[in-house]
Coordinates of C-alpha atoms and ligand atoms in Angstrom, one line a residue:
M1 CA 0.0 0.0 0.0
F2 CA 1.3 3.4 -0.9
F3 CA -1.5 5.8 0.1
D4 CA -3.1 4.4 3.2
R5 CA -0.9 6.4 5.6
I6 CA -2.1 9.7 4.0
E7 CA -4.2 11.8 6.4
A8 CA -7.1 13.9 5.3
A9 CA -6.2 17.6 5.0
P10 CA -8.4 20.3 6.4
A11 CA -10.5 22.2 3.9
D12 CA -8.9 25.4 2.4
P13 CA -9.8 28.2 4.8
I14 CA -11.1 30.3 1.9
L15 CA -12.0 28.2 -1.1
G16 CA -13.3 25.4 1.3
L17 CA -15.9 27.9 2.4
T18 CA -17.2 28.2 -1.1
D19 CA -17.6 24.4 -1.3
A20 CA -19.5 24.4 2.0
F21 CA -21.6 27.3 0.9
R22 CA -22.7 25.5 -2.3
K23 CA -23.9 22.5 -0.2
D24 CA -25.8 24.6 2.3
P25 CA -29.6 24.3 1.6
N26 CA -30.4 27.6 3.5
P27 CA -32.2 29.8 1.0
N28 CA -31.0 33.0 2.7
K29 CA -27.3 32.0 2.8
I30 CA -24.7 34.6 2.0
N31 CA -21.1 33.9 0.8
L32 CA -18.7 36.6 2.1
G33 CA -15.7 34.3 2.1
V34 CA -13.7 34.3 -1.1
G35 CA -12.5 37.6 -2.5
V36 CA -14.7 37.9 -5.5
Y37 CA -16.5 41.1 -6.6
K38 CA -20.3 41.1 -7.0
T39 CA -22.6 43.7 -8.5
E40 CA -25.7 45.1 -6.8
E41 CA -27.5 42.1 -8.5
G42 CA -25.2 39.7 -6.7
V43 CA -23.4 38.7 -10.0
T44 CA -19.6 38.4 -10.6
P45 CA -19.7 40.1 -14.0
V46 CA -17.5 39.8 -17.1
L47 CA -16.4 43.4 -17.6
D48 CA -17.6 45.1 -20.8
C49 CA -14.0 45.8 -21.8
V50 CA -13.2 42.1 -21.4
K51 CA -16.2 41.1 -23.5
A52 CA -15.2 43.5 -26.3
A53 CA -11.6 42.2 -26.2
E54 CA -12.7 38.6 -26.3
K55 CA -14.8 39.3 -29.4
K56 CA -11.8 40.8 -31.1
I57 CA -9.6 37.9 -30.1
L58 CA -12.1 35.3 -31.4
D59 CA -12.3 37.1 -34.7
E60 CA -8.6 37.6 -35.1
E61 CA -7.0 34.6 -33.6
T62 CA -5.4 32.3 -36.1
T63 CA -3.7 29.7 -34.0
K64 CA -3.7 27.9 -30.6
S65 CA 0.0 27.1 -30.7
Y66 CA 2.1 27.6 -27.6
L67 CA 3.1 31.0 -26.2
P68 CA 6.7 31.7 -25.3
I69 CA 7.6 30.2 -21.9
T70 CA 7.3 33.5 -20.1
G71 CA 4.4 34.8 -22.1
L72 CA 4.0 37.4 -24.8
P73 CA 6.6 40.1 -24.7
E74 CA 3.9 42.8 -24.8
F75 CA 2.3 41.3 -21.8
G76 CA 5.5 41.8 -19.8
E77 CA 5.8 45.3 -21.0
I78 CA 2.3 46.2 -20.1
T79 CA 2.7 44.6 -16.6
R80 CA 6.0 46.5 -15.9
N81 CA 4.2 49.8 -16.9
M82 CA 1.4 49.0 -14.5
I83 CA 3.8 48.3 -11.7
F84 CA 6.5 50.9 -12.2
G85 CA 4.4 53.6 -14.0
E86 CA 3.6 54.1 -17.7
G87 CA 6.7 55.1 -19.5
S88 CA 8.8 55.2 -16.3
E89 CA 12.5 54.8 -16.4
L90 CA 12.3 51.5 -14.5
A91 CA 9.7 50.0 -16.8
N92 CA 12.0 50.6 -19.7
S93 CA 15.4 50.0 -18.1
G94 CA 15.8 46.4 -19.1
R95 CA 16.5 45.7 -15.4
A96 CA 13.1 44.0 -14.8
V97 CA 11.9 40.8 -16.4
T98 CA 8.3 39.5 -16.3
C99 CA 6.7 36.2 -16.9
H100 CA 3.0 35.3 -17.1
C101 CA 2.0 33.0 -14.3
P102 CA -1.3 31.4 -13.6
G103 CA -2.8 34.0 -11.3
G104 CA -1.2 35.9 -8.4
T105 CA -0.9 32.6 -6.6
G106 CA 1.1 31.1 -9.6
A107 CA 3.3 34.2 -9.5
L108 CA 4.0 33.8 -5.8
R109 CA 4.7 30.1 -6.2
I110 CA 7.0 30.5 -9.3
G111 CA 8.8 33.3 -7.3
A112 CA 9.2 31.2 -4.3
D113 CA 10.4 28.2 -6.4
F114 CA 12.9 30.6 -8.1
I115 CA 14.2 31.8 -4.7
K116 CA 14.7 28.2 -3.6
Q117 CA 16.1 26.8 -6.8
Q118 CA 18.6 29.6 -7.2
N119 CA 19.6 29.6 -3.5
V120 CA 18.6 33.3 -3.3
A121 CA 17.4 32.9 0.3
T122 CA 16.2 30.4 2.8
T123 CA 13.8 32.4 5.0
V124 CA 10.8 34.6 4.2
W125 CA 9.2 36.9 6.6
I126 CA 5.4 37.0 6.3
S127 CA 2.9 39.3 8.0
D128 CA 0.7 38.0 10.8
P129 CA -2.1 37.9 9.8
T130 CA -1.8 37.3 6.1
W131 CA -3.6 35.6 3.2
A132 CA -3.6 32.0 4.5
N133 CA -2.0 30.6 1.4
H134 CA 1.2 32.6 1.8
Y135 CA 2.5 30.3 4.6
Q136 CA 1.9 27.1 2.7
I137 CA 3.3 28.4 -0.6
A138 CA 6.5 29.2 1.2
T139 CA 6.6 25.8 2.9
N140 CA 5.8 23.8 -0.2
A141 CA 8.5 25.7 -2.1
G142 CA 10.9 24.5 0.5
L143 CA 11.4 27.9 2.2
K144 CA 11.2 28.6 6.0
F145 CA 9.0 31.4 7.2
E146 CA 8.9 33.7 10.1
R147 CA 6.0 36.0 11.1
Y148 CA 6.1 39.7 11.7
P149 CA 3.2 41.4 13.5
Y150 CA 1.1 43.7 11.3
Y151 CA -2.3 44.5 12.8
D152 CA -3.0 46.4 16.0
R153 CA -6.4 45.1 17.3
A154 CA -6.7 48.0 19.8
T155 CA -6.4 50.8 17.2
H156 CA -7.6 48.7 14.2
G157 CA -4.5 50.1 12.4
L158 CA -1.0 49.0 11.4
A159 CA 1.2 47.8 14.2
F160 CA 4.1 49.7 12.5
D161 CA 6.5 49.9 15.4
R162 CA 6.1 46.2 16.4
M163 CA 6.4 45.2 12.8
M164 CA 9.7 47.1 12.3
E165 CA 11.0 45.8 15.6
T166 CA 10.4 42.2 14.7
L167 CA 11.8 42.7 11.2
S168 CA 15.0 44.0 12.7
Q169 CA 15.6 40.4 13.7
A170 CA 15.8 39.4 10.1
K171 CA 19.2 38.4 8.8
E172 CA 20.9 40.0 5.8
G173 CA 19.6 38.1 2.7
D174 CA 16.2 37.2 4.1
V175 CA 13.1 37.8 2.1
V176 CA 10.3 40.1 3.3
L177 CA 6.9 39.5 1.8
L178 CA 4.8 42.7 1.8
H179 CA 1.3 43.4 0.4
A180 CA 1.5 46.3 -2.0
C181 CA -2.0 47.6 -1.2
C182 CA -5.3 46.3 0.2
H183 CA -3.5 44.1 2.7
N184 CA -5.3 40.8 2.8
P185 CA -7.0 40.2 5.2
T186 CA -6.8 43.5 7.2
G187 CA -7.3 46.1 4.5
I188 CA -4.8 48.3 6.4
D189 CA -1.9 49.7 4.3
P190 CA 1.2 51.6 5.3
T191 CA 1.2 55.4 4.6
V192 CA 3.6 56.9 2.2
E193 CA 5.8 57.9 5.1
Q194 CA 5.8 54.4 6.4
W195 CA 6.6 52.9 3.0
E196 CA 9.6 55.2 2.9
K197 CA 10.8 53.9 6.2
I198 CA 10.2 50.3 5.2
A199 CA 12.0 50.9 1.9
D200 CA 15.0 52.5 3.7
F201 CA 15.1 49.7 6.2
L202 CA 15.0 46.9 3.6
A203 CA 17.8 48.6 1.6
T204 CA 20.0 49.2 4.7
K205 CA 19.4 45.7 6.1
K206 CA 20.0 44.1 2.7
L207 CA 16.7 42.3 2.7
L208 CA 14.9 41.2 -0.5
P209 CA 11.4 42.5 -0.9
F210 CA 8.8 40.2 -2.4
I211 CA 5.6 42.1 -3.1
D212 CA 2.2 40.6 -3.4
F213 CA 0.3 43.0 -5.7
A214 CA -3.0 41.3 -6.2
Y215 CA -5.4 44.3 -5.8
Q216 CA -4.1 47.1 -7.9
G217 CA -6.9 49.6 -8.4
F218 CA -9.1 48.3 -5.5
G219 CA -7.6 50.6 -2.8
H220 CA -7.5 54.2 -4.1
G221 CA -6.7 53.9 -7.8
L222 CA -4.2 52.3 -10.2
E223 CA -1.5 54.8 -9.6
E224 CA -2.1 55.4 -5.9
D225 CA -2.0 51.7 -5.1
A226 CA 1.4 51.3 -6.7
Q227 CA 3.0 54.0 -4.5
G228 CA 4.4 51.5 -2.0
V229 CA 6.0 49.3 -4.7
R230 CA 7.5 52.3 -6.5
I231 CA 8.9 53.7 -3.3
I232 CA 10.6 50.3 -2.6
A233 CA 11.9 50.1 -6.2
S234 CA 13.4 53.5 -5.8
R235 CA 15.5 52.3 -2.8
C236 CA 16.1 48.6 -3.4
K237 CA 17.9 47.5 -6.5
E238 CA 16.4 44.0 -6.5
M239 CA 12.9 42.8 -5.7
L240 CA 10.2 40.4 -6.8
I241 CA 6.6 41.4 -7.6
A242 CA 3.7 39.0 -7.9
S243 CA 0.9 40.9 -9.6
S244 CA -2.5 39.8 -10.7
Y245 CA -5.3 40.7 -13.2
S246 CA -7.8 38.3 -11.4
K247 CA -9.5 41.1 -9.5
N248 CA -8.9 44.3 -11.4
L249 CA -10.0 42.8 -14.7
G250 CA -12.4 40.3 -13.1
L251 CA -10.4 37.5 -14.8
Y252 CA -10.5 35.1 -11.9
N253 CA -10.8 31.8 -13.7
E254 CA -8.5 32.8 -16.6
R255 CA -5.5 32.7 -14.2
V256 CA -3.6 35.8 -15.3
G257 CA -0.9 36.9 -13.0
A258 CA 2.7 37.9 -13.5
L259 CA 6.0 37.5 -11.7
T260 CA 8.3 40.5 -12.3
I261 CA 11.9 40.4 -11.0
L262 CA 13.8 43.6 -10.7
C263 CA 17.6 43.2 -10.9
A264 CA 20.5 45.6 -10.4
D265 CA 21.4 45.7 -14.1
K266 CA 20.4 44.5 -17.5
D267 CA 22.9 41.7 -17.7
T268 CA 21.7 40.1 -14.5
A269 CA 18.1 40.5 -15.6
Q270 CA 18.9 38.4 -18.7
K271 CA 20.5 35.7 -16.6
V272 CA 17.6 35.7 -14.2
N273 CA 15.2 35.5 -17.1
S274 CA 16.9 32.4 -18.4
Q275 CA 16.5 30.7 -15.0
L276 CA 13.0 31.9 -14.7
K277 CA 12.2 30.1 -17.9
I278 CA 13.3 26.8 -16.3
A279 CA 11.2 27.5 -13.2
V280 CA 8.2 28.0 -15.5
R281 CA 9.0 25.2 -17.9
T282 CA 9.2 22.7 -15.1
A283 CA 6.0 23.9 -13.4
I284 CA 3.6 24.7 -16.2
S285 CA 5.7 24.6 -19.4
N286 CA 4.2 27.8 -20.8
P287 CA 1.2 29.9 -19.9
P288 CA -2.4 29.7 -21.1
A289 CA -3.1 32.3 -23.8
H290 CA -6.7 33.5 -23.6
G291 CA -6.5 35.6 -20.4
E292 CA -3.2 37.0 -21.3
K293 CA -4.5 38.1 -24.7
I294 CA -7.4 39.8 -23.0
V295 CA -5.0 41.8 -20.8
V296 CA -2.9 42.8 -23.8
S297 CA -6.0 43.8 -25.9
V298 CA -7.6 45.9 -23.2
L299 CA -4.5 47.6 -21.9
S300 CA -3.0 48.4 -25.3
D301 CA -6.2 49.9 -26.8
K302 CA -7.0 53.5 -25.8
D303 CA -10.8 53.1 -25.7
L304 CA -10.9 49.7 -24.1
R305 CA -8.4 50.9 -21.4
A306 CA -10.5 53.9 -20.7
K307 CA -13.6 51.7 -20.4
W308 CA -11.7 49.4 -18.1
E309 CA -10.6 52.2 -15.8
S310 CA -14.1 53.4 -15.5
E311 CA -15.4 49.9 -14.7
L312 CA -12.7 49.5 -12.1
T313 CA -13.6 52.8 -10.5
A314 CA -17.2 51.7 -10.3
M315 CA -16.2 48.5 -8.5
R316 CA -14.0 50.3 -6.1
E317 CA -16.6 52.9 -5.3
R318 CA -19.4 50.4 -4.8
I319 CA -17.2 48.6 -2.3
R320 CA -16.6 51.9 -0.4
Q321 CA -20.4 52.5 -0.3
M322 CA -21.0 49.0 1.1
R323 CA -18.4 49.7 3.9
V324 CA -20.4 52.8 4.9
L325 CA -23.7 51.1 4.6
L326 CA -22.6 48.1 6.7
C327 CA -21.3 50.4 9.5
E328 CA -24.6 52.3 9.5
K329 CA -26.6 49.1 9.7
L330 CA -24.4 47.6 12.4
Q331 CA -24.9 50.7 14.5
E332 CA -28.6 50.7 13.8
Y333 CA -28.9 47.1 15.0
G334 CA -26.9 47.7 18.1
A335 CA -23.7 45.7 17.2
G336 CA -21.6 48.7 18.3
D337 CA -19.1 50.9 16.6
F338 CA -17.6 49.4 13.5
S339 CA -16.6 52.7 11.9
F340 CA -13.0 51.4 11.4
I341 CA -14.4 49.3 8.5
T342 CA -14.6 52.5 6.4
E343 CA -10.9 53.1 6.9
Q344 CA -9.9 49.7 5.4
N345 CA -8.9 49.3 1.7
G346 CA -9.8 46.7 -0.9
M347 CA -12.2 43.9 -1.0
F348 CA -12.1 42.9 2.6
S349 CA -13.1 44.0 6.0
F350 CA -11.3 42.7 9.0
S351 CA -14.3 42.7 11.3
G352 CA -12.8 41.7 14.6
L353 CA -15.4 38.9 15.0
S354 CA -14.1 35.9 16.9
K355 CA -13.8 32.3 15.6
E356 CA -16.9 31.4 17.6
Q357 CA -18.9 34.3 16.2
V358 CA -17.8 33.4 12.7
E359 CA -18.9 29.7 13.3
K360 CA -22.3 30.8 14.7
L361 CA -22.9 33.1 11.7
K362 CA -22.3 30.0 9.5
T363 CA -24.2 27.4 11.3
E364 CA -27.1 29.5 12.6
H365 CA -27.5 32.0 9.8
G366 CA -25.9 30.6 6.6
I367 CA -23.4 33.5 6.5
Y368 CA -20.0 32.5 5.4
I369 CA -17.0 34.6 6.3
V370 CA -13.3 33.6 6.8
G371 CA -12.3 32.2 10.2
S372 CA -10.1 35.2 10.9
G373 CA -13.2 37.4 10.8
R374 CA -12.5 38.6 7.3
I375 CA -15.6 39.7 5.4
C376 CA -15.7 40.1 1.6
V377 CA -17.3 43.6 1.4
A378 CA -17.2 43.3 -2.4
A379 CA -20.0 40.7 -2.1
I380 CA -22.3 42.8 0.1
T381 CA -25.2 44.4 -1.7
K382 CA -28.1 46.6 -0.7
A383 CA -30.2 43.4 -0.8
N384 CA -28.2 41.4 1.7
V385 CA -26.7 44.1 4.0
D386 CA -29.7 44.2 6.3
T387 CA -29.7 40.5 7.0
L388 CA -26.0 40.5 7.4
A389 CA -26.0 43.4 9.9
K390 CA -28.9 41.9 11.9
C391 CA -27.1 38.5 12.2
I392 CA -23.8 40.1 13.1
A393 CA -25.6 42.1 15.8
K394 CA -27.2 39.0 17.1
V395 CA -24.0 37.1 17.5
V396 CA -22.2 40.1 19.0
K397 CA -24.9 40.7 21.5
A398 CA -25.1 37.0 22.5
Q399 CA -21.6 37.1 23.9
Ligands
LMR401 C1 -9.0 35.6 -1.4 O1 -8.2 35.9 -0.5 O2 -10.2 35.3 -1.1 C2 -8.6 35.5 -2.8 O3 -7.3 35.9 -3.0 C3 -9.0 34.2 -3.5 C4 -8.0 33.1 -3.0 O4 -7.4 32.5 -3.9 O5 -7.9 32.9 -1.8

């Protein structure tokens, strides 16, 4: 027997909730687990700009032959412009190389594999809390991880001093994983001033930044959300960035992410690129084309890009409105002061609800949120906010 000693793994803390939600017969159930945007109608839409690009692709596509191992060159160019700024010196410097990976997760994993395979580092510092998958990606890639504190429960803000104090224990050459914006799960991001301190610290301590950039455009805007990455890139000569088009273009199941590696010079970038190709070749061979072509079509066409930006703004603003509405309703139903929710960025709200309260919401009310108390605000609508607030108030008052 080969497999009889294998133990059952726990369900995924985020995607496992979607499975459980699907099976729940409760007609009033609400899924606020996974980070997926919903319209007021409760639908995860295909953006109009994406539909238009897909029509064009279908008409013009002449082959399904393989893409280059790291994806189309124009995809890399577009991604570097998104990260470092349109037409910026860094985007055009030749110091950064990009490869298309399957989603932000794929980019994190290919990046972690690259770090391990090339003996770049052995230890990665990860925020506590973080997106649950970070820890297991590092572990499965063969890296060790340490945690640094991030969230201050008392102030509902960034535990900046404690974070820096803990990170000062990192050894030269360690990797520090940071969320570029819309920190998942807390929604709390460093200020510009704090980013500058972080960047100076990373450069002085000779630590390697690895940035998870999954939510560009969901915080304050495409440019605003890139500030942290750009500040770090202005101080640190080398870094990795795992970015994603899953959320901002709504391309979740097309799996379009990118790993960008910034190097000290062009020559090194070419060598890194050659090794990156091996990391990709041995993991996925070469990337799927459809989503990548959508990104290229939308972002390289003036009209489609303008359409995209307005659709992205609409998503961001609807989420902000839902934050305000949820706070008002929670107050109205006597759950207490949740005004901190309006200060958080991105798709999620770190509600402060305990594991027990989260469990009660699920079993007694069919409301699914992540065990850490993370609520996907992007799935709240005017139609479900009332039920949600009433149920939260009930479990809060029952304590
Ligand atoms: C999330 O945090 O809900 C998203 O990033 C989806 C995922 O893959 O977990």
